[in-house]
Short mmCIF file of C-alpha atoms and ligand atoms in Angstrom, two decimals:
data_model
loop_
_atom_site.label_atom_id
_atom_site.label_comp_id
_atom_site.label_asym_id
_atom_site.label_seq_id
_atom_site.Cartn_x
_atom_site.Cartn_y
_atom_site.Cartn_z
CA UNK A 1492 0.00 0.00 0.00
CA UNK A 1493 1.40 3.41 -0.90
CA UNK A 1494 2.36 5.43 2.02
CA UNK A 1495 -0.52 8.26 3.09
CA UNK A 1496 -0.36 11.27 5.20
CA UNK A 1497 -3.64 11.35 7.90
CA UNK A 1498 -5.06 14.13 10.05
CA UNK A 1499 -7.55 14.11 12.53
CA UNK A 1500 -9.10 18.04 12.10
CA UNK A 1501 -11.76 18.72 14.66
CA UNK A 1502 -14.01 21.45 12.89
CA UNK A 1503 -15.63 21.47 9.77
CA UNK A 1504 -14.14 24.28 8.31
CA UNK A 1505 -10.75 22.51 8.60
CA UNK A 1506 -12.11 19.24 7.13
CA UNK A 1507 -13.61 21.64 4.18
CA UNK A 1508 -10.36 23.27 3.87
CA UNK A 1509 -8.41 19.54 3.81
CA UNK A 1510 -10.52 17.77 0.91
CA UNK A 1511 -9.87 20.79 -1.24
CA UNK A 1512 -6.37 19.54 -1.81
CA UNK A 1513 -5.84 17.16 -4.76
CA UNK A 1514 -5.33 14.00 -3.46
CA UNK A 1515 -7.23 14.00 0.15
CA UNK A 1516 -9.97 11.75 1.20
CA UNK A 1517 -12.25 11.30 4.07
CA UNK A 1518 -12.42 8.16 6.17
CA UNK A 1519 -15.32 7.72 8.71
CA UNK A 1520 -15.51 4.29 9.66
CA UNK A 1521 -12.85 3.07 7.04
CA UNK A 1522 -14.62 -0.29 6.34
CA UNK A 1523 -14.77 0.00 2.46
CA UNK A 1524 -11.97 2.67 1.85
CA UNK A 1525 -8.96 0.79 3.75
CA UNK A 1526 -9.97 -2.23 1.49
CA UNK A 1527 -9.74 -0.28 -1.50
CA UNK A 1528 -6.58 1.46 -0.56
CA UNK A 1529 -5.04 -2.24 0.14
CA UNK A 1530 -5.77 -3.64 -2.85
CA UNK A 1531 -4.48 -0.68 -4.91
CA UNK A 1532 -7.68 0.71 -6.37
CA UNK A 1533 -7.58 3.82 -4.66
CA UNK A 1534 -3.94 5.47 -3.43
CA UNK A 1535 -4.60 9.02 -1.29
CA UNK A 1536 -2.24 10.85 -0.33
CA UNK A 1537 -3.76 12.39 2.47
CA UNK A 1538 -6.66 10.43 4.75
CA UNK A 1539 -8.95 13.28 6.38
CA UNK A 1540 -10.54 11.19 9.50
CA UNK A 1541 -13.58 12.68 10.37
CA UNK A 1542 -14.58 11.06 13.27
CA UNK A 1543 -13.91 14.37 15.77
CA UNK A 1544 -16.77 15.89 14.03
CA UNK A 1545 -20.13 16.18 16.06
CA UNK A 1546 -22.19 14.67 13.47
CA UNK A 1547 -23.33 11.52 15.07
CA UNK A 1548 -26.99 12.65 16.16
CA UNK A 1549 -30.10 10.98 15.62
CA UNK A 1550 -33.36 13.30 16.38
CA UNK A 1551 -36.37 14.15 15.64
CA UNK A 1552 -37.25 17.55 13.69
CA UNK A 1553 -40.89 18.82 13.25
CA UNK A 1554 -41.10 17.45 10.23
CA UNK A 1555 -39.47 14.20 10.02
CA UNK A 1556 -36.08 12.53 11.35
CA UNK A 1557 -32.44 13.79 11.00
CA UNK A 1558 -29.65 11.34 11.13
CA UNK A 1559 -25.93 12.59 11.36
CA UNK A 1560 -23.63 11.36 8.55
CA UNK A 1561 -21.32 9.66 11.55
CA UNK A 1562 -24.24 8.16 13.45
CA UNK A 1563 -22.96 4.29 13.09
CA UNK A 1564 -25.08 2.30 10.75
CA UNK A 1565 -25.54 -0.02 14.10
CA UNK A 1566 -26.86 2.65 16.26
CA UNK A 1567 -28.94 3.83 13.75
CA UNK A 1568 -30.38 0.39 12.81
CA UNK A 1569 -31.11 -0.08 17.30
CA UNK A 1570 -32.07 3.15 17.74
CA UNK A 1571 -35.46 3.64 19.26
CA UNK A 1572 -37.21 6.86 17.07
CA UNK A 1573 -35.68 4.76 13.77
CA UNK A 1574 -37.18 1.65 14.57
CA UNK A 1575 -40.64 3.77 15.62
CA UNK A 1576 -40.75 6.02 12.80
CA UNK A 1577 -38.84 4.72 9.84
CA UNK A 1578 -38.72 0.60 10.53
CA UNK A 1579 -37.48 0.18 6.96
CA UNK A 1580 -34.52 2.01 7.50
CA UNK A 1581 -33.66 -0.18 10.42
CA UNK A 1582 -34.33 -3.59 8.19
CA UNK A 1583 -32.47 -2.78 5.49
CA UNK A 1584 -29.16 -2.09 7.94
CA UNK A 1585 -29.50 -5.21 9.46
CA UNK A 1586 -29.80 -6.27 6.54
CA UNK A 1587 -26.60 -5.18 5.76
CA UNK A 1588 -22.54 -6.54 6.12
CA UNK A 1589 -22.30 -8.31 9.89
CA UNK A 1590 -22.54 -6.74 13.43
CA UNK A 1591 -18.76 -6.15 13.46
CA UNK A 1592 -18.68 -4.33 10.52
CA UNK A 1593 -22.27 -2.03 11.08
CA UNK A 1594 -20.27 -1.12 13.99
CA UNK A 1595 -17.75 0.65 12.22
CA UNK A 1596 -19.43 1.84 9.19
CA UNK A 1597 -20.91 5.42 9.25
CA UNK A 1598 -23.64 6.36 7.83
CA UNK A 1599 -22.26 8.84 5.13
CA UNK A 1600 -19.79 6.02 4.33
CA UNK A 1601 -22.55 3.67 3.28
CA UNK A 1602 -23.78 6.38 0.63
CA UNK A 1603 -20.16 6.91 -0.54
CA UNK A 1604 -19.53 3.11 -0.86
CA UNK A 1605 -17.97 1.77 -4.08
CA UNK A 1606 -19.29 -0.85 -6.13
CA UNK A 1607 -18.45 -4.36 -5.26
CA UNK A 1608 -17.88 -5.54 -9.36
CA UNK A 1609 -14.94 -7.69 -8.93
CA UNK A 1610 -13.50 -6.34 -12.04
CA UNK A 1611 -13.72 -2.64 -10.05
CA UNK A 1612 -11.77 -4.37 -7.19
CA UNK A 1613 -9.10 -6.33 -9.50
CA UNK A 1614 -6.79 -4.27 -10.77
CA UNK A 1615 -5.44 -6.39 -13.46
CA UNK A 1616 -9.19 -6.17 -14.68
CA UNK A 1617 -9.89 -3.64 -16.87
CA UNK A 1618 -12.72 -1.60 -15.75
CA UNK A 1619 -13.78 2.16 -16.42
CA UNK A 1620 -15.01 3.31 -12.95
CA UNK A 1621 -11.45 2.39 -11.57
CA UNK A 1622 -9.72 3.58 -14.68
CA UNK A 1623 -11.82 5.32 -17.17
CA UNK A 1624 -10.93 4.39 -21.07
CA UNK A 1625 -9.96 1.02 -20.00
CA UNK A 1626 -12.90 -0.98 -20.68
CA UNK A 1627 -15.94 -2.84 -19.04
CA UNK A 1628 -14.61 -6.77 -18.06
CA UNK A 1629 -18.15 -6.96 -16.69
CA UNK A 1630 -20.27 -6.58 -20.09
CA UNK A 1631 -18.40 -9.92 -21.77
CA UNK A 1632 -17.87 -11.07 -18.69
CA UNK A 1633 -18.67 -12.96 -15.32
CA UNK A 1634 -21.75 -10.34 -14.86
CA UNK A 1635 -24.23 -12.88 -12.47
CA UNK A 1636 -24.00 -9.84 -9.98
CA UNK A 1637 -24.39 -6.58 -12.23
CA UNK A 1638 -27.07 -4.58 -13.34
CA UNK A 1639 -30.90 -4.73 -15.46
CA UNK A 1640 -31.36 -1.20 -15.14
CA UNK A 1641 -30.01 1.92 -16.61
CA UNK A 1642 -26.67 0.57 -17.35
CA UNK A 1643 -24.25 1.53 -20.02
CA UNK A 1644 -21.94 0.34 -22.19
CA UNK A 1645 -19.07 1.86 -20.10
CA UNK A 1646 -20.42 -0.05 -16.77
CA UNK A 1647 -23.18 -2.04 -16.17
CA UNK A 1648 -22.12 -2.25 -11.91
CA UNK A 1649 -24.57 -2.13 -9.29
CA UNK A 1650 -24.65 -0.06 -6.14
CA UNK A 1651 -24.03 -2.47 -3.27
CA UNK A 1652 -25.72 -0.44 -0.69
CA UNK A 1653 -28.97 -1.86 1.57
CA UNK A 1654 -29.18 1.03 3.83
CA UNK A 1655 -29.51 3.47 0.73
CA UNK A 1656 -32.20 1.37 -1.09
CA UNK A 1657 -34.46 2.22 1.90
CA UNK A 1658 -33.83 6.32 2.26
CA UNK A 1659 -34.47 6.42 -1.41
CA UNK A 1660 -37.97 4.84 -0.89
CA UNK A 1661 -38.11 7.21 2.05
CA UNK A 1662 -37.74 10.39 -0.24
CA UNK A 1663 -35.02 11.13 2.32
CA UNK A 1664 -32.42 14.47 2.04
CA UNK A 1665 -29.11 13.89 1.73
CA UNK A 1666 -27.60 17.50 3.55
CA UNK A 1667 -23.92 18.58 2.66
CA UNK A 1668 -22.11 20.72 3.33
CA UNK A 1669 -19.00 22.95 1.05
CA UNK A 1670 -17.49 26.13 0.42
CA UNK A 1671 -20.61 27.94 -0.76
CA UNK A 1672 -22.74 26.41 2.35
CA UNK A 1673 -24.73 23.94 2.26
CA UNK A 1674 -26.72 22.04 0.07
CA UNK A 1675 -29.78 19.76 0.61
CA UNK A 1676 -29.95 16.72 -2.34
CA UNK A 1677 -33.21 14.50 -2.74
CA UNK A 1678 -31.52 11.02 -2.19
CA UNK A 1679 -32.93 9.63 -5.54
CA UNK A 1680 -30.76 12.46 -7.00
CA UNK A 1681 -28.11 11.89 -5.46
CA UNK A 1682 -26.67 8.61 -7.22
CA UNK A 1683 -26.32 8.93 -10.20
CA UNK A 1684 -26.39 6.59 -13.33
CA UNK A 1685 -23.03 5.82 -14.94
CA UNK A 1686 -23.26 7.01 -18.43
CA UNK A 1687 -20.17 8.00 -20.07
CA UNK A 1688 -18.80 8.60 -17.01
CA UNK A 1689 -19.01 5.49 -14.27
CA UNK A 1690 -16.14 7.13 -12.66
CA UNK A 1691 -18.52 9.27 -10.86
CA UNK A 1692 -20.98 7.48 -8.39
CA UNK A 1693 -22.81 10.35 -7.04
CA UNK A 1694 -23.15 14.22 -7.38
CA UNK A 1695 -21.41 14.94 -4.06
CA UNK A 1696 -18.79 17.68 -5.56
CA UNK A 1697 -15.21 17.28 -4.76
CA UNK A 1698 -14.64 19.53 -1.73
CA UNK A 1699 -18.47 18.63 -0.46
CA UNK A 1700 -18.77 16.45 3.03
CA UNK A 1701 -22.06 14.59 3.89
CA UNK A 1702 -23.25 16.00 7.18
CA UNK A 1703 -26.49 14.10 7.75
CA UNK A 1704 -29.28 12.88 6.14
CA UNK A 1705 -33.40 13.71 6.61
CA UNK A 1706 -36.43 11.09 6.13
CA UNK A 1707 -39.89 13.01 6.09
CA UNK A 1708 -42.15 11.86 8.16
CA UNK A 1709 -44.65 9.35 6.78
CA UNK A 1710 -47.61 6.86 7.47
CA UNK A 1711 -45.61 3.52 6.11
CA UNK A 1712 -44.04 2.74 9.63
CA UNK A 1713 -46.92 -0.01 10.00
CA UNK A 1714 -46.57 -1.42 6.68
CA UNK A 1715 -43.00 -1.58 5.28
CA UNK A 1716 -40.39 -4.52 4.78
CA UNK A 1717 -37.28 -4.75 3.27
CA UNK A 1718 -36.70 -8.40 1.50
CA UNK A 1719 -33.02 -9.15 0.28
CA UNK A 1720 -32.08 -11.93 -1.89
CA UNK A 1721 -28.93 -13.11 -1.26
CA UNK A 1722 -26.63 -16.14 -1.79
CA UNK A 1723 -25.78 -16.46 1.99
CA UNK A 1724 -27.92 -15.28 4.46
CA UNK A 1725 -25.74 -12.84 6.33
CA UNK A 1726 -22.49 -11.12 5.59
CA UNK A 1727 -23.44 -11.31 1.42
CA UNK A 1728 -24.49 -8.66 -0.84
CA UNK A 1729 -27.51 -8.18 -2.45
CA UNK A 1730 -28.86 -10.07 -5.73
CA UNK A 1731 -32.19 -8.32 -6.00
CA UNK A 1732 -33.36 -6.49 -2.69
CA UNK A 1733 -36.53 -4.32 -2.35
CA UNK A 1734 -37.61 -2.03 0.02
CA UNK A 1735 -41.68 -1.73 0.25
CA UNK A 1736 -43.60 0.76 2.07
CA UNK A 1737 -47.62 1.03 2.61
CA UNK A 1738 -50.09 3.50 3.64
CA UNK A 1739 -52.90 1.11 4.02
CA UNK A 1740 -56.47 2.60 4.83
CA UNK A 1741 -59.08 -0.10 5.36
CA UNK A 1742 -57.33 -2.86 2.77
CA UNK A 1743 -57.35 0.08 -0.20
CA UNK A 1744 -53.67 1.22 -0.83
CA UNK A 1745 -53.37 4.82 -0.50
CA UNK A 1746 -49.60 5.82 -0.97
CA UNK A 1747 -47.09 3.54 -1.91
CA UNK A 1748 -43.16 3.53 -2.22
CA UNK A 1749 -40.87 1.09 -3.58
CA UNK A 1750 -36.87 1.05 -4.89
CA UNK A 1751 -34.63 -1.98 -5.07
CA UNK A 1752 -31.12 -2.63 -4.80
CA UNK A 1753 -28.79 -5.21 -6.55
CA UNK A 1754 -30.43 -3.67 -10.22
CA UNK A 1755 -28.59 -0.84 -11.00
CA UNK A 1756 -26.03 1.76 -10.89
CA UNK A 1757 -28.17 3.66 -8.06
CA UNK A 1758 -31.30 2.60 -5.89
CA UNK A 1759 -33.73 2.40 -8.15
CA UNK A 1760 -37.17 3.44 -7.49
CA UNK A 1761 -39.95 2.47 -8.97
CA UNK A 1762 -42.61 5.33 -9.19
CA UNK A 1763 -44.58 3.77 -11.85
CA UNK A 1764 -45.23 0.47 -10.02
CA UNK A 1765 -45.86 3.42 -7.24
CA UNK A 1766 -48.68 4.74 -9.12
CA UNK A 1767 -50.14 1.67 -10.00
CA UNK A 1768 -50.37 0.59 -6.24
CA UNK A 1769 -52.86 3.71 -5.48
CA UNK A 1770 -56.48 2.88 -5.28
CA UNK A 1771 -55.63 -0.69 -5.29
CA UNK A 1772 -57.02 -3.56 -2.98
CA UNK A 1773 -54.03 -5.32 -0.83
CA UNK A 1774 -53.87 -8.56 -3.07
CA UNK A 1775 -51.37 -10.54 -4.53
CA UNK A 1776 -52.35 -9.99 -8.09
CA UNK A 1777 -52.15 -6.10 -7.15
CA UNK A 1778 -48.47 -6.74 -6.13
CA UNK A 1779 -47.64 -8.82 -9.41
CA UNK A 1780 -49.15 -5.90 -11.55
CA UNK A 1781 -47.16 -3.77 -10.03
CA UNK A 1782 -44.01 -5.96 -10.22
CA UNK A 1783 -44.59 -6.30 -14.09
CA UNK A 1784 -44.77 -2.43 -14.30
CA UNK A 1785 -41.55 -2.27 -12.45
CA UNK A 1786 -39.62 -4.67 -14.84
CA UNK A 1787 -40.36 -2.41 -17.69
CA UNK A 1788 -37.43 -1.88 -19.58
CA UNK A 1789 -34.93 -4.43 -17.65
CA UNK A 1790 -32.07 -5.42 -19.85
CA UNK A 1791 -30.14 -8.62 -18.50
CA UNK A 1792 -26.50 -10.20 -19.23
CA UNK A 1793 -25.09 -12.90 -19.86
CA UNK A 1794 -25.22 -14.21 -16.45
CA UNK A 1795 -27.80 -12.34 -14.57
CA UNK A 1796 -31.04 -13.34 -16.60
CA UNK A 1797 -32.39 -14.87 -13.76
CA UNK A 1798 -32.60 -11.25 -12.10
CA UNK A 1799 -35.33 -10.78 -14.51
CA UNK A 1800 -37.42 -13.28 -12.54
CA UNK A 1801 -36.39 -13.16 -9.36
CA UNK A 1802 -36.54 -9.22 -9.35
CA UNK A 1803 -40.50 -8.90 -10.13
CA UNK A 1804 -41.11 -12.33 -7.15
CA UNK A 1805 -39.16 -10.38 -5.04
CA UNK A 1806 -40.98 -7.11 -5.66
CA UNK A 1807 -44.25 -9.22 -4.78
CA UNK A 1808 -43.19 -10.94 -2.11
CA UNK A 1809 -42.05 -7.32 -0.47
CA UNK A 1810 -45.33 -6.28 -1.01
CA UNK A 1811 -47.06 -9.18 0.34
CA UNK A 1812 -44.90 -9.13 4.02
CA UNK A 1813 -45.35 -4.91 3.33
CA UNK A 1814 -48.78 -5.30 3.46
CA UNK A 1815 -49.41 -8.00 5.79
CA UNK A 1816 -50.82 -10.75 3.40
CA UNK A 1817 -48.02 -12.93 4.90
C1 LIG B 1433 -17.20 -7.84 4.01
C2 LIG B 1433 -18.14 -6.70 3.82
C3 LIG B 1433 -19.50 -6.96 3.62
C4 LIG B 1433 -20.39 -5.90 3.44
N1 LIG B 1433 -21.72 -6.16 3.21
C5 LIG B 1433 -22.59 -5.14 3.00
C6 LIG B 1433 -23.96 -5.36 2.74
O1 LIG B 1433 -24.43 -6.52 2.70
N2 LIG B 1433 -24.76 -4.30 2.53
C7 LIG B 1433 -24.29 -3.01 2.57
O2 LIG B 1433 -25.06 -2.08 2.40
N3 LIG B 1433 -22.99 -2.76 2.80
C8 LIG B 1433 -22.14 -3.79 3.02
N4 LIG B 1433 -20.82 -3.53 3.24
C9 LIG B 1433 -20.32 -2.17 3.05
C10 LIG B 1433 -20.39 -1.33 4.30
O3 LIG B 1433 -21.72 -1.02 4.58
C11 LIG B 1433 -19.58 -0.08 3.98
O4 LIG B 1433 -18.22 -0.47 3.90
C12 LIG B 1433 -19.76 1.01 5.01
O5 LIG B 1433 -21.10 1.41 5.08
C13 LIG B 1433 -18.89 2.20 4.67
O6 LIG B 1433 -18.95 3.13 5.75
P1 LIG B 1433 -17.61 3.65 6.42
O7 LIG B 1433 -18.02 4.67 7.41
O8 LIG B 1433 -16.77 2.53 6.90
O9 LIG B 1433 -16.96 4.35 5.15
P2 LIG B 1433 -15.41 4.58 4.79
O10 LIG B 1433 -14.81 3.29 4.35
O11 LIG B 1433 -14.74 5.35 5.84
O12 LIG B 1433 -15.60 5.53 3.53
C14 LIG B 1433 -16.21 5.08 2.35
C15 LIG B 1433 -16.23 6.25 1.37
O13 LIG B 1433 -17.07 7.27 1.86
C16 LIG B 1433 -16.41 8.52 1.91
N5 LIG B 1433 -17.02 9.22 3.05
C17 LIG B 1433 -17.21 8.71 4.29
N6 LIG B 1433 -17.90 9.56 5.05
C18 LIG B 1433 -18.16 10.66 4.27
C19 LIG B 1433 -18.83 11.89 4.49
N7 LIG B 1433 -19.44 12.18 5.65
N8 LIG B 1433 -18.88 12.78 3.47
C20 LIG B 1433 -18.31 12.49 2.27
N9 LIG B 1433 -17.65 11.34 2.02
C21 LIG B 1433 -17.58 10.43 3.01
C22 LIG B 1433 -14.95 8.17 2.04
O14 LIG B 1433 -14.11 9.19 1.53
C23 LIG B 1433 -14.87 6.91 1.19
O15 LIG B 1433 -14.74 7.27 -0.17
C24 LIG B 1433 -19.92 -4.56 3.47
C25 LIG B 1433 -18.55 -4.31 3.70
C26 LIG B 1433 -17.68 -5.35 3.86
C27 LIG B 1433 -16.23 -5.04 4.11
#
């Protein structure tokens, strides 16, 4: 591993001031950027270790729930007003990594993770997110894990998170923070889709740091689940995960919200399943309508047709534990 400076600043303003330089990068809890740095994908100079910062809150706001970009993904996941008001959120981190590692992950880190395409994390492999111009060893590749939506021919990788599947179903705010202030992101716009450029995950700017994040308050605490598909059943990533939420009022559905992981280059929500929900009786031909809408479009690989049926069951079967039905 290539020798790094690291500094420890204990105000904003000097962690601002830090990732302006060419070469710096934040580490929180470390858990995804120390394995990079070790196997030579990523080589900073400088680590800025943000961990003196007070961003680790978790509280309630009149209208919904802020969460501090520090708050560990395991306290957030335990924490009493999350598990009251948003219960998604709290599935979808345990659904996430092991105890051990929710421990240490932060969550601002679990926005900024990388993809987990092993042709990202080989650098013999050529890949353009790593290196752009080199290629995609994914597209003619092993690709059982990539993407059915909104891929390109640059990079058809898939955003490994669980944690961020569920704030985009939440509408949540992603709120950052730079040298012209801050700035407050809708979380479905904050991922972005790799086009000619999969080098760039998300639009956080350069010299931008993720101070916390907001979920509105909503009536889906009763009737959510988050269902993840997954070759092991701990400690794996996602094939196809979906996170479901319900406003229910007397077995007619009156607001629904759905994204799902493991499917593209960003959660991917799926407002026009969404739609379709409204007005609807809970039933599992409503939920298999919907799942049909939501696979419009879906482009598979070599190796990941089966995501084109296990994506749409899973959507369902989300629904159905959503919803109560099972
Ligand atoms: C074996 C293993 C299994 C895993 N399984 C899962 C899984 O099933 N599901 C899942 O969702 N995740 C999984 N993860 C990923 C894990 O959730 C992430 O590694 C973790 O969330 C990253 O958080 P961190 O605080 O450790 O980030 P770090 O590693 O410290 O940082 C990650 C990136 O975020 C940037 N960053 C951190 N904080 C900020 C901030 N506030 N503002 C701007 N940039 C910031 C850093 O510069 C870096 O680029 C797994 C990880 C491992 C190692």
């Amino acid at each position: 591993m290539k020798q790094f400076q690291y500094m420890r600043p204990s105000t904003q303003q000097a962690v601002l001031e830090a990732i302006n330089k060419p070469g710096t990068k934040i580490i929180a809890g470390g858990t995804n950027l120390v394995d990079l740095m070790k196997r030579g994908v990523t080589a900073p100079d400088k680590l800025v270790d943000i961990n003196h910062l007070p961003l680790k809150s978790i509280a309630a706001t009149k209208t919904g729930l802020h969460i501090g970009a520090l708050a560990l993904n395991s306290t957030v996941s335990e924490n009493s007003l999350v598990m009251q008001k948003q219960p998604l959120l709290s599935m979808a981190l345990k659904a996430g990594a092991s105890p051990q590692l929710r421990n240490m992950a932060t969550v601002g880190g679990n926005m900024m993770q990388r993809t987990r395409c092993t042709y990202f994390y080989d650098i013999t492999m050529p890949c353009n997110k790593r290196e752009p111009g080199s290629g995609c060893g994914a597209l003619e590749g092993y690709n059982r894990m990539h993407s059915i939506f909104g891929a390109s021919p640059q990079c058809i990788a898939v955003h490994p998170s669980d944690m961020c599947v569920s704030l985009a179903a939440l509408d949540a705010v992603v709120i950052v923070s730079g040298h012209k202030g801050e700035r407050r992101i809708p979380f479905t716009e904050f991922h972005r889709l790799p086009g000619d450029h999969p080098e760039m995950d998300n639009h956080l700017a350069k010299d931008e740091l993720i101070t916390g994040v907001e979920i509105p308050d909503n009536n889906f605490a009763k009737n959510s689940y988050y269902l993840k598909v997954r070759d092991r059943q701990s400690y794996a990533f996602a094939l196809v995960s979906v996170a479901a939420a319900l406003d229910i009022d007397n077995g007619t559905i009156k607001q629904a919200r759905l994204a799902m992981g493991g499917v593209a280059h960003k959660p991917w929500r799926l407002i026009d399943a969404e739609k379709a929900l409204i007005g609807k009786s809970v039933s599992e031909e409503s939920f298999k309508q919907a799942a049909e809408i939501a696979m419009q479009g879906a482009k598979a690989y070599e190796y990941n047709s089966f995501k084109l049926k296990l994506a749409p069951a899973t959507i369902t079967e989300a629904l159905k534990h959503a919803s109560g039905l099972v």
